[in-house]
GROMACS .gro file of C-alpha atoms in nm:
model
  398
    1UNK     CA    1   0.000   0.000   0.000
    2UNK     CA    2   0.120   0.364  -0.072
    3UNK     CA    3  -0.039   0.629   0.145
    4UNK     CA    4   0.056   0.997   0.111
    5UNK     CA    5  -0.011   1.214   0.401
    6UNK     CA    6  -0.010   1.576   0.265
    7UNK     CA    7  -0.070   1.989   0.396
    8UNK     CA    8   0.077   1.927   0.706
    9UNK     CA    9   0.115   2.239   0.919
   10UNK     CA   10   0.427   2.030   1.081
   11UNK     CA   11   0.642   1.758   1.056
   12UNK     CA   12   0.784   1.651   1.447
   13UNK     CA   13   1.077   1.424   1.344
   14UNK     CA   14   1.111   1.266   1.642
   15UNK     CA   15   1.494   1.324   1.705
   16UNK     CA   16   1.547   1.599   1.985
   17UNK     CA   17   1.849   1.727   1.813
   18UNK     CA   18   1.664   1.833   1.518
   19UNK     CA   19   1.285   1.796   1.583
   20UNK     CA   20   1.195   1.928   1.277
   21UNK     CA   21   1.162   1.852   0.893
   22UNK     CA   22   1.103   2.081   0.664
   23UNK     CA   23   0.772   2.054   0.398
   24UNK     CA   24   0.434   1.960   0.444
   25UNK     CA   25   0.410   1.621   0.284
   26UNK     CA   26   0.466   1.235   0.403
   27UNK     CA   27   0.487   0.953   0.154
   28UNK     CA   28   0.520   0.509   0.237
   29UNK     CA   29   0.527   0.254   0.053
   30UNK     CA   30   0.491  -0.109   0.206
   31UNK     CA   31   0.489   0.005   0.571
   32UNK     CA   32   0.811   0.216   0.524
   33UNK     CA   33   0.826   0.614   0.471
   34UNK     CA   34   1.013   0.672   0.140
   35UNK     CA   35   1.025   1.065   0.156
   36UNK     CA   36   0.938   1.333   0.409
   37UNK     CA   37   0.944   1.664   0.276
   38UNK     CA   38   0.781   1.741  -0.080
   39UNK     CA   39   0.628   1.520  -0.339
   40UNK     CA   40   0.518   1.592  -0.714
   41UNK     CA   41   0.177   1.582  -0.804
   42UNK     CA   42   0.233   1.234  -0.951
   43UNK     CA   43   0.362   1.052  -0.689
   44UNK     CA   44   0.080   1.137  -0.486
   45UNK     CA   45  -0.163   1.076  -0.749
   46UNK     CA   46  -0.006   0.719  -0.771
   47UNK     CA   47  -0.066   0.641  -0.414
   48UNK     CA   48  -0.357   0.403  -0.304
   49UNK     CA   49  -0.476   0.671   0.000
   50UNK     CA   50  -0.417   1.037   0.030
   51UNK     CA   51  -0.449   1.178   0.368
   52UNK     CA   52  -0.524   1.592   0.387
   53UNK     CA   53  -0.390   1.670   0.710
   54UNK     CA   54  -0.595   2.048   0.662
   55UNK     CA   55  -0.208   2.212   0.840
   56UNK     CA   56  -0.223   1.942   1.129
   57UNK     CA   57   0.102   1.821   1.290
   58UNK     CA   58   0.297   1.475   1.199
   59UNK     CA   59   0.492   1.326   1.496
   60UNK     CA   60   0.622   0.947   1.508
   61UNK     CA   61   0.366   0.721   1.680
   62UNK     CA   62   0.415   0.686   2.068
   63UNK     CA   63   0.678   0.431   2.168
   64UNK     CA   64   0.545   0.269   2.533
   65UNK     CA   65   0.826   0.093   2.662
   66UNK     CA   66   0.680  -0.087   2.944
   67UNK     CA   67   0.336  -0.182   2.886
   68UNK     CA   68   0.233  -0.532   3.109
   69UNK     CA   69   0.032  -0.723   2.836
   70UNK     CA   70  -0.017  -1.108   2.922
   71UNK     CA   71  -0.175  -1.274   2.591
   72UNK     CA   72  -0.433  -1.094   2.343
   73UNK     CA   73  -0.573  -0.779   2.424
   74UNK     CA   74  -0.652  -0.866   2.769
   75UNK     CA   75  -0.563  -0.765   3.094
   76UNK     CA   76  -0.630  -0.965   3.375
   77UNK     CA   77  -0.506  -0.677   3.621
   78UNK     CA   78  -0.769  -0.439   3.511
   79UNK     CA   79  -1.003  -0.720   3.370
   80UNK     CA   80  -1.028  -0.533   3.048
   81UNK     CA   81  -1.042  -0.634   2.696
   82UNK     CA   82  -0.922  -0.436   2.428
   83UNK     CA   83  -0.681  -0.234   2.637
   84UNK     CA   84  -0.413  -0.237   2.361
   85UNK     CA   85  -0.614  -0.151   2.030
   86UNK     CA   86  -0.741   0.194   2.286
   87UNK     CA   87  -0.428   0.246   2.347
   88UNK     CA   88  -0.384   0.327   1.970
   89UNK     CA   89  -0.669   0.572   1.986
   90UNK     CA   90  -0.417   0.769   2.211
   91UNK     CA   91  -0.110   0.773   1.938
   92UNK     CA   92   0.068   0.463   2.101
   93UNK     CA   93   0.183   0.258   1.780
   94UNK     CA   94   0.445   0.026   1.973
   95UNK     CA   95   0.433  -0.123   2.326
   96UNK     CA   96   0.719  -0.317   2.471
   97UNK     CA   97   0.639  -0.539   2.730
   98UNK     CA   98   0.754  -0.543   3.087
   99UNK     CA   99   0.746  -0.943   3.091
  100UNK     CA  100   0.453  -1.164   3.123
  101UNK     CA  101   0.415  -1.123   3.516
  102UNK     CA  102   0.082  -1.051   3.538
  103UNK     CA  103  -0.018  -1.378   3.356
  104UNK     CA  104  -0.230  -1.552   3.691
  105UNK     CA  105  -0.040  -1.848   3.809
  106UNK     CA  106   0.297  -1.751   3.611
  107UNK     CA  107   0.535  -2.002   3.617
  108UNK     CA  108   0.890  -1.928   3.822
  109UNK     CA  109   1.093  -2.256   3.749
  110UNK     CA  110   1.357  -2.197   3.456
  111UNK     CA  111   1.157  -2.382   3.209
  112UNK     CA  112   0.865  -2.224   3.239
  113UNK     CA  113   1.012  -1.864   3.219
  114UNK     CA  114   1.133  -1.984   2.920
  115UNK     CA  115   0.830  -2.112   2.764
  116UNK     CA  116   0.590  -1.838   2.890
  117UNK     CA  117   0.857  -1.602   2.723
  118UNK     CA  118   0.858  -1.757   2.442
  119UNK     CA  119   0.508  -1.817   2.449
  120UNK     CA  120   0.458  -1.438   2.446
  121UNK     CA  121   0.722  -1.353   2.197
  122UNK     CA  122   0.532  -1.568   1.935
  123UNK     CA  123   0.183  -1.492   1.984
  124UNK     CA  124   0.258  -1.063   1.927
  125UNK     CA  125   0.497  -1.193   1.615
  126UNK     CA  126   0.207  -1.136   1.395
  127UNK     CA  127  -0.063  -0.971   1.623
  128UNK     CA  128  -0.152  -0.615   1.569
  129UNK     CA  129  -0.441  -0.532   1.807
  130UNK     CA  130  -0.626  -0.204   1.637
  131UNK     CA  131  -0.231  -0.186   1.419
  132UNK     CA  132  -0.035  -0.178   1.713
  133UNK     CA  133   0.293  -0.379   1.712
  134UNK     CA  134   0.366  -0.552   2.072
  135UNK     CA  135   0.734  -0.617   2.106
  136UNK     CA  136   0.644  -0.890   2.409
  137UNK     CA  137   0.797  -1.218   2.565
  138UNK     CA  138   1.046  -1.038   2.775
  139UNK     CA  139   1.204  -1.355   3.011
  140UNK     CA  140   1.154  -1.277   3.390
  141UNK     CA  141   1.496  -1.355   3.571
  142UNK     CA  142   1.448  -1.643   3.844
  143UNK     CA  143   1.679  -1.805   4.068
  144UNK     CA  144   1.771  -2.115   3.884
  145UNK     CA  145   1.849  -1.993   3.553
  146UNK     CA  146   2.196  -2.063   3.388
  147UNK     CA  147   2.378  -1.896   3.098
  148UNK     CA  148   2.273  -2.174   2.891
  149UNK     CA  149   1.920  -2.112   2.949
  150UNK     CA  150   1.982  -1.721   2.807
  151UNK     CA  151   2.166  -1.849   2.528
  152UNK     CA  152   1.913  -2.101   2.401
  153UNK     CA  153   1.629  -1.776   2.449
  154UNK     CA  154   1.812  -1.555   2.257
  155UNK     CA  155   1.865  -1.784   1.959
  156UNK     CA  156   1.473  -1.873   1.960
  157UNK     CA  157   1.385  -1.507   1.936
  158UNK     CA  158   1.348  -1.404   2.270
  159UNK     CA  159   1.570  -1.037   2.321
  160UNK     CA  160   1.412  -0.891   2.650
  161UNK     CA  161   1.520  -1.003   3.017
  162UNK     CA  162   1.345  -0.834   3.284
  163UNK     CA  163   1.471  -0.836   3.686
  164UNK     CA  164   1.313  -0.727   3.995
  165UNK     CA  165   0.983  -0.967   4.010
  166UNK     CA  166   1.267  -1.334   4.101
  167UNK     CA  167   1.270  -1.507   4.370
  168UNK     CA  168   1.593  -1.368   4.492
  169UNK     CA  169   1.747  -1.321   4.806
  170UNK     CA  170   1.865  -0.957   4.726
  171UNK     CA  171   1.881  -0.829   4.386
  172UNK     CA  172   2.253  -0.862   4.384
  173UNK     CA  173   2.171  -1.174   4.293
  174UNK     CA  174   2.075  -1.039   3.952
  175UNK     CA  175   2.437  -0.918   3.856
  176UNK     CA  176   2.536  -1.235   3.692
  177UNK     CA  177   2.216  -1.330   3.511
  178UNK     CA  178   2.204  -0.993   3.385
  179UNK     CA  179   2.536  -1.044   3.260
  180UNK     CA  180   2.441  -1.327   3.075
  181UNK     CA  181   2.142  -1.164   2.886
  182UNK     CA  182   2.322  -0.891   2.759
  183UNK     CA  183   2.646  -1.133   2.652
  184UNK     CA  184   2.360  -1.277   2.430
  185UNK     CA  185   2.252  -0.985   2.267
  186UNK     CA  186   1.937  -0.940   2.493
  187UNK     CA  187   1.801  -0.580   2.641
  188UNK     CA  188   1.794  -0.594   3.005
  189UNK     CA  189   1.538  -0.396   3.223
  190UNK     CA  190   1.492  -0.331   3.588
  191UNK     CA  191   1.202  -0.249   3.796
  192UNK     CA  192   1.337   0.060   4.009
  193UNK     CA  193   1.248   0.191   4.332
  194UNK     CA  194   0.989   0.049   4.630
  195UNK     CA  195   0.825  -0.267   4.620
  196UNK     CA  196   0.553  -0.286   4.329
  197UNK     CA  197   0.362  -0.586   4.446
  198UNK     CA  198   0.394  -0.811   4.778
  199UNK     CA  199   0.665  -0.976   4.710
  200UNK     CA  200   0.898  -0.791   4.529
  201UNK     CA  201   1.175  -0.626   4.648
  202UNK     CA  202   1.295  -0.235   4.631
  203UNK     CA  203   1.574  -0.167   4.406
  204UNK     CA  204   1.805   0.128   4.453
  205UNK     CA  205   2.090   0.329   4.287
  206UNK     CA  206   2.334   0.069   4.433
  207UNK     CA  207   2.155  -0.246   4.298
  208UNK     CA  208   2.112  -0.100   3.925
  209UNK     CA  209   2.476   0.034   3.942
  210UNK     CA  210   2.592  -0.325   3.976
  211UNK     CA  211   2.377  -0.524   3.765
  212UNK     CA  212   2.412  -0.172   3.494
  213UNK     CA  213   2.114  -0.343   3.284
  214UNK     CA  214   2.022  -0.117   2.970
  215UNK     CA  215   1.703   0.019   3.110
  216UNK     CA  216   1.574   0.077   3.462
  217UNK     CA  217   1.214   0.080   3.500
  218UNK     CA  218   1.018   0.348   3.563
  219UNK     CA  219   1.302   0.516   3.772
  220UNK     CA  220   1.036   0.820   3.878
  221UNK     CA  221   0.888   0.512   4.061
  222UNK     CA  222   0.661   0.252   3.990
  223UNK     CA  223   0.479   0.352   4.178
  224UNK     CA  224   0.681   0.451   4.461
  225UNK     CA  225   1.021   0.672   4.400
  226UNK     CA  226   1.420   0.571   4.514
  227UNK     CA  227   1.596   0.815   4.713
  228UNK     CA  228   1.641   1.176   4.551
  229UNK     CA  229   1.982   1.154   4.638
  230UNK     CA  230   2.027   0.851   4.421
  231UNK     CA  231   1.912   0.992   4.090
  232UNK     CA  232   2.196   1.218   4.027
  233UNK     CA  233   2.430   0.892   4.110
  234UNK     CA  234   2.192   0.679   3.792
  235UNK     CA  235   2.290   1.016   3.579
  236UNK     CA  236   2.617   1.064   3.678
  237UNK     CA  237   2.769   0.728   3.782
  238UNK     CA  238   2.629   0.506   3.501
  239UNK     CA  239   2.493   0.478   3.142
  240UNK     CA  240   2.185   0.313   3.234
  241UNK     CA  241   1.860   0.415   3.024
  242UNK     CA  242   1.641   0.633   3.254
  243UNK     CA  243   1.259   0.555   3.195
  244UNK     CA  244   0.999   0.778   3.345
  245UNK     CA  245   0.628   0.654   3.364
  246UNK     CA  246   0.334   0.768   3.368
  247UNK     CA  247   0.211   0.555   3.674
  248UNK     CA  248   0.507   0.659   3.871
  249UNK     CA  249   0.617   0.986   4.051
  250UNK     CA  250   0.553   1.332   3.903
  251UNK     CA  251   0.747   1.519   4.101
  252UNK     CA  252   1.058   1.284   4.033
  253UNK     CA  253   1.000   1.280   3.654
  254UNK     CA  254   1.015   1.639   3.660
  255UNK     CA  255   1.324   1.650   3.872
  256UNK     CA  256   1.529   1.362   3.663
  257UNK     CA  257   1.371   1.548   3.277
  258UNK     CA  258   1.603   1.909   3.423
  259UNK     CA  259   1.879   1.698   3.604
  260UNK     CA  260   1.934   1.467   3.197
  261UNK     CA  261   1.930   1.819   2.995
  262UNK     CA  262   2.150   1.995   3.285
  263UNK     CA  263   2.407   1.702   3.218
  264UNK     CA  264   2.361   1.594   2.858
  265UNK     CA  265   2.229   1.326   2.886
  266UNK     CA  266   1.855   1.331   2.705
  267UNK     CA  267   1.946   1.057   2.524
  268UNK     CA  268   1.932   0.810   2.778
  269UNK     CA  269   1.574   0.979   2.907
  270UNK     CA  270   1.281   0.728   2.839
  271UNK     CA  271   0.870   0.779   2.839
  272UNK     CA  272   0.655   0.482   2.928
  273UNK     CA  273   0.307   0.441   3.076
  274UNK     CA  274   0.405   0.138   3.298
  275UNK     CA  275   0.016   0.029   3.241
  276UNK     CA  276  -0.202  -0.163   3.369
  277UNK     CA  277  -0.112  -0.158   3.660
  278UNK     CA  278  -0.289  -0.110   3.992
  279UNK     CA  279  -0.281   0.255   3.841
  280UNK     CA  280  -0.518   0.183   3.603
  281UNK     CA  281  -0.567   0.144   3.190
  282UNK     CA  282  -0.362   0.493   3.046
  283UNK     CA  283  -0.477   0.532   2.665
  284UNK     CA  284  -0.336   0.880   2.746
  285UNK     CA  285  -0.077   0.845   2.965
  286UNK     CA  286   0.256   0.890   2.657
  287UNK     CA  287   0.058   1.233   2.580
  288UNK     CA  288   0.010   1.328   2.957
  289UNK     CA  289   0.350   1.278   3.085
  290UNK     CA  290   0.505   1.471   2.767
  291UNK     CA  291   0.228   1.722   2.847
  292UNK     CA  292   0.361   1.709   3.254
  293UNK     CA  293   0.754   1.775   3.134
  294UNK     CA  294   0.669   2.025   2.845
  295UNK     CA  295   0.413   2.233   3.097
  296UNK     CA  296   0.588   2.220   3.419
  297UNK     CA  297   0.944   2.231   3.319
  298UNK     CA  298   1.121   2.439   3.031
  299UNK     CA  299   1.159   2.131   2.847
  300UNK     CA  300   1.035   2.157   2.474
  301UNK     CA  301   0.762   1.973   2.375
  302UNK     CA  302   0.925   1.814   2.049
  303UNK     CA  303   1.241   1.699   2.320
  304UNK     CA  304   0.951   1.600   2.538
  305UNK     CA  305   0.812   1.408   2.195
  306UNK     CA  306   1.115   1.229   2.124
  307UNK     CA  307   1.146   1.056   2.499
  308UNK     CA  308   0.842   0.888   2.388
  309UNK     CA  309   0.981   0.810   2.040
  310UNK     CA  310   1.287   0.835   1.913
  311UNK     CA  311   1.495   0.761   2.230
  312UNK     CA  312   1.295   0.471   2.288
  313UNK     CA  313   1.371   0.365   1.973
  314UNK     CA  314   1.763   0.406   2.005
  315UNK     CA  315   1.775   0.231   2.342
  316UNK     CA  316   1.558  -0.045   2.210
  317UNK     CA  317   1.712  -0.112   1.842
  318UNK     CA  318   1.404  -0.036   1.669
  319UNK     CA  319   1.329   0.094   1.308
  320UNK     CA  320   1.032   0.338   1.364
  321UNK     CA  321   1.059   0.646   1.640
  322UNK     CA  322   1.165   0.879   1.331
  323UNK     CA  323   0.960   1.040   1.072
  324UNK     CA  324   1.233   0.978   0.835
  325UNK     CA  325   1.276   0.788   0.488
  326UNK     CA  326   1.376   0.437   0.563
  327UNK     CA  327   1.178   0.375   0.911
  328UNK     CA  328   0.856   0.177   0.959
  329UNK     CA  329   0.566   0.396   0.890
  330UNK     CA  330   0.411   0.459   1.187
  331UNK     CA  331   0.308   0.779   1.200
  332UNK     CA  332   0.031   1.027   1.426
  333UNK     CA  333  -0.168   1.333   1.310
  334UNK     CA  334  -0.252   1.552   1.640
  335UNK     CA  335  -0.420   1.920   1.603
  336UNK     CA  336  -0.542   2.103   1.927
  337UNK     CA  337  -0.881   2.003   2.026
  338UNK     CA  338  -1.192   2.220   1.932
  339UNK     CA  339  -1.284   2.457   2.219
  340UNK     CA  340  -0.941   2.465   2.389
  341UNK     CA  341  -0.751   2.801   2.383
  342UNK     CA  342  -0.471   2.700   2.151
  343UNK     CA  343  -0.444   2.662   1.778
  344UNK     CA  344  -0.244   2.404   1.708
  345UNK     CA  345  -0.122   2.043   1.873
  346UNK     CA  346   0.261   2.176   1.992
  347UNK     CA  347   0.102   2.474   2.154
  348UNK     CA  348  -0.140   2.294   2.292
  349UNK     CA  349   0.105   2.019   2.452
  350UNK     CA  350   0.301   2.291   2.601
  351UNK     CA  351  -0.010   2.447   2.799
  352UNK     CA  352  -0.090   2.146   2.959
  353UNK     CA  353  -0.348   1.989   2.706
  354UNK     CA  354  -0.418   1.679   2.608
  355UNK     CA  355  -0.433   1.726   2.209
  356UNK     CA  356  -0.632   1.571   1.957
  357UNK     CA  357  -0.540   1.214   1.788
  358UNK     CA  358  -0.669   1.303   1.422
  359UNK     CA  359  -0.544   1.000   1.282
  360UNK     CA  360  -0.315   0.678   1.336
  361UNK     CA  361  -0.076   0.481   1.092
  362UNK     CA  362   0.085   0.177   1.186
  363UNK     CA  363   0.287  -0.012   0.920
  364UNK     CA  364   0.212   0.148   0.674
  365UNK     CA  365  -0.184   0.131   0.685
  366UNK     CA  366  -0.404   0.392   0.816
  367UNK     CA  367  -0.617   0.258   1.120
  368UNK     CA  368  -0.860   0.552   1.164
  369UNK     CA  369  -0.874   0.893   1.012
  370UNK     CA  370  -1.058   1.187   1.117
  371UNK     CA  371  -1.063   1.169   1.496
  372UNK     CA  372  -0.961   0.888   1.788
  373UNK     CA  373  -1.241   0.798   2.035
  374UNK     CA  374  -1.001   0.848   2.345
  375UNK     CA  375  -0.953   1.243   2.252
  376UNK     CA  376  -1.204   1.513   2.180
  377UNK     CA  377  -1.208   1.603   1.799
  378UNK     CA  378  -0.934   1.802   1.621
  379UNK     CA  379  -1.021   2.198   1.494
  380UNK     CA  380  -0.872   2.059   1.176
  381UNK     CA  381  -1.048   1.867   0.932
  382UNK     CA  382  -0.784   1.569   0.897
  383UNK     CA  383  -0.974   1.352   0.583
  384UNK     CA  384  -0.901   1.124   0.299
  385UNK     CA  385  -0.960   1.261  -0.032
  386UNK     CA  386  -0.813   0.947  -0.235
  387UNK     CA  387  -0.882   0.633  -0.200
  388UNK     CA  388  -0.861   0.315  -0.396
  389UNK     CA  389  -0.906   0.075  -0.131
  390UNK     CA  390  -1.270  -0.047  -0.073
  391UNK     CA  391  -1.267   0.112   0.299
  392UNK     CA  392  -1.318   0.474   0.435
  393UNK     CA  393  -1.094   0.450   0.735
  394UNK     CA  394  -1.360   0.652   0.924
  395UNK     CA  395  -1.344   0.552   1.314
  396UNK     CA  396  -1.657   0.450   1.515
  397UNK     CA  397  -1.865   0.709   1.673
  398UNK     CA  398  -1.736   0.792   2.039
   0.00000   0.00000   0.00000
């Protein structure tokens, strides 16, 4: 399929260091952007769906890097179906799961961390729920497991190891089987700060300086914060990814988002919804925590936009985060929302507002046009005006 998105007002590129492309016109092919700038008249003419964006804004799709899916679109935390496919009505194109753990009755032996992870892995290889992709089957580190047992993951597919939910006596134990994850090409994560659920244990600056896994978890707390005097030690002591959620602590996401820029170190910042939890389903929660930093701090909303995109993407090894030519099409039209005070979507962010999601791509293939059902409706009229596939791409009523 070849979609052209066209009269956009802007293009958010989804890299902090130059958040920006110049031109007014997107064009994919096959669930891949060939071109973002300007097209001819032809080659939009020759694609199967136009999109008029009516001066509406273009930013990568949201990039949740610790969502807690178990299997299908089902959560048995929330008891909710369908969790995943809203979560696209809120511009969240990719989640990345946090491990299986809230499967009831997970296994905690080493073979059946295995086969639940793999379990996982296979059944989102193929599974879009409402076009989202679901990077899932993340292993949960147990007492028990070898090197072997990483090695023989890894080469089935497996490439996420999560610690902080084992059986361990202190979670120094999870130096060495960390270790072995990342010596076979797998991205490590860590739940940070207080106990999540009974029986987990509180991790620290200490713990995560030994074990230095790629990511820690929802560092602002999930739900409960570490120290304050042991995030400038994760900024300044190691070159751990530092992921702030949604369900965690607002006044420590705003204190770690000026402490990363102070030191140069955005890169490593991270935006995830760590949902659903006992916080509750967050269709929203990517939008709101960009909305938290680019309100509350100086931070600028497109840096703000690329902690939930393109830095993910980086940390992760992923293709899409970037509306650039070569990376997987997955793509969000926002525009402020009708009866709010601002104009357009990036002025709107940075006042506090939730924005409008006008319409969602995801591979390539436009899931809804027009408005999302989690958002109230754009001032823009966002539209197709070509189309030569037997579908409108209208959503449902709200």
């Amino acid at each position: 399929m070849k979609v052209a998105i066209v009269n956009l007002g802007k293009i958010v590129t989804g890299d902090w260091r130059e958040p920006y492309a110049a031109g007014d016109t997107i064009l994919t092919e096959n669930g891949r952007i060939v071109s973002v700038g300007t097209a001819s008249g032809a080659e939009v003419e020759a694609c199967d769906v136009v999109i008029d964006a009516d001066g509406a804004t273009a930013i990568p799709g949201f990039i949740d890097s610790q969502i807690h899916n178990t299997f299908g679109d089902y959560t048995p935390r929330q008891k909710t179906v369908g969790f995943l496919e809203s979560y696209v009505h809120g511009g969240v194109t990719t989640g990345i799961g946090a491990s299986e753990v809230h499967v009831p009755g997970r296994p905690k032996d080493p073979e059946g961390v295995k086969a639940l992870a793999l379990a996982a892995q296979r059944c989102f290889q193929d599974y879009r729920p409402g076009g989202m992709r679901v990077h899932a089957g993340s292993i949960i580190i147990e007492p028990g497991l070898k090197e072997s047992d990483f090695e023989e993951i890894a080469a089935k597919g497996v490439w996420l190891a999560k610690a902080g939910f084992g059986a361990v006596k202190t979670p120094y134990d999870y130096v060495e089987p960390i270790g072995w994850a990342k010596k076979h090409g797998m991205i490590t994560t860590v739940h940070t700060g207080g106990s999540s659920i009974p029986g987990s244990s509180g991790i620290w600056a200490d713990h995560l300086i030994a074990m230095a896994p790629h990511v820690s978890f929802h560092v602002n707390g999930g739900p409960v914060a570490m120290p304050d005097e042991d995030f400038p030690r994760m900024v300044h002591e190691s070159q751990i990814a530092l992921q702030v959620c949604t369900a965690g602590n607002l006044r420590t996401t705003l204190l770690l988002g000026d402490m990363v820029r102070a030191a140069d170190q955005f890169d490593r910042f991270l935006i995830a919804t760590d949902t659903p939890t006992g916080s509750g389903i967050m269709p929203l929660g990517m939008m709101y925590t960009i909305t938290h930093l680019a309100s509350l701090t100086d931070m600028p909303v497109e840096s703000a936009i690329a902690a939930a995109t393109g830095n993910n993407a980086r940390v992760y090894g992923l293709n899409n985060g970037f509306l650039a030519a070569g990376k997987d099409a997955d793509i969000v039209i926002l525009d402020a929302c009708v009866g709010g005070t601002k104009k357009e979507a990036i002025d709107g962010l940075r006042n506090g507002d939730i924005v409008a999601v006008a319409a969602v791509i995801t591979d390539g293939v436009p899931r809804f046009v027009g408005k999302g059902r989690n958002t109230p409706a754009p001032n823009r009229r966002v539209r197709v005006t070509q189309s030569k596939i037997v579908q409108d791409f209208a959503p449902g009523a709200h």
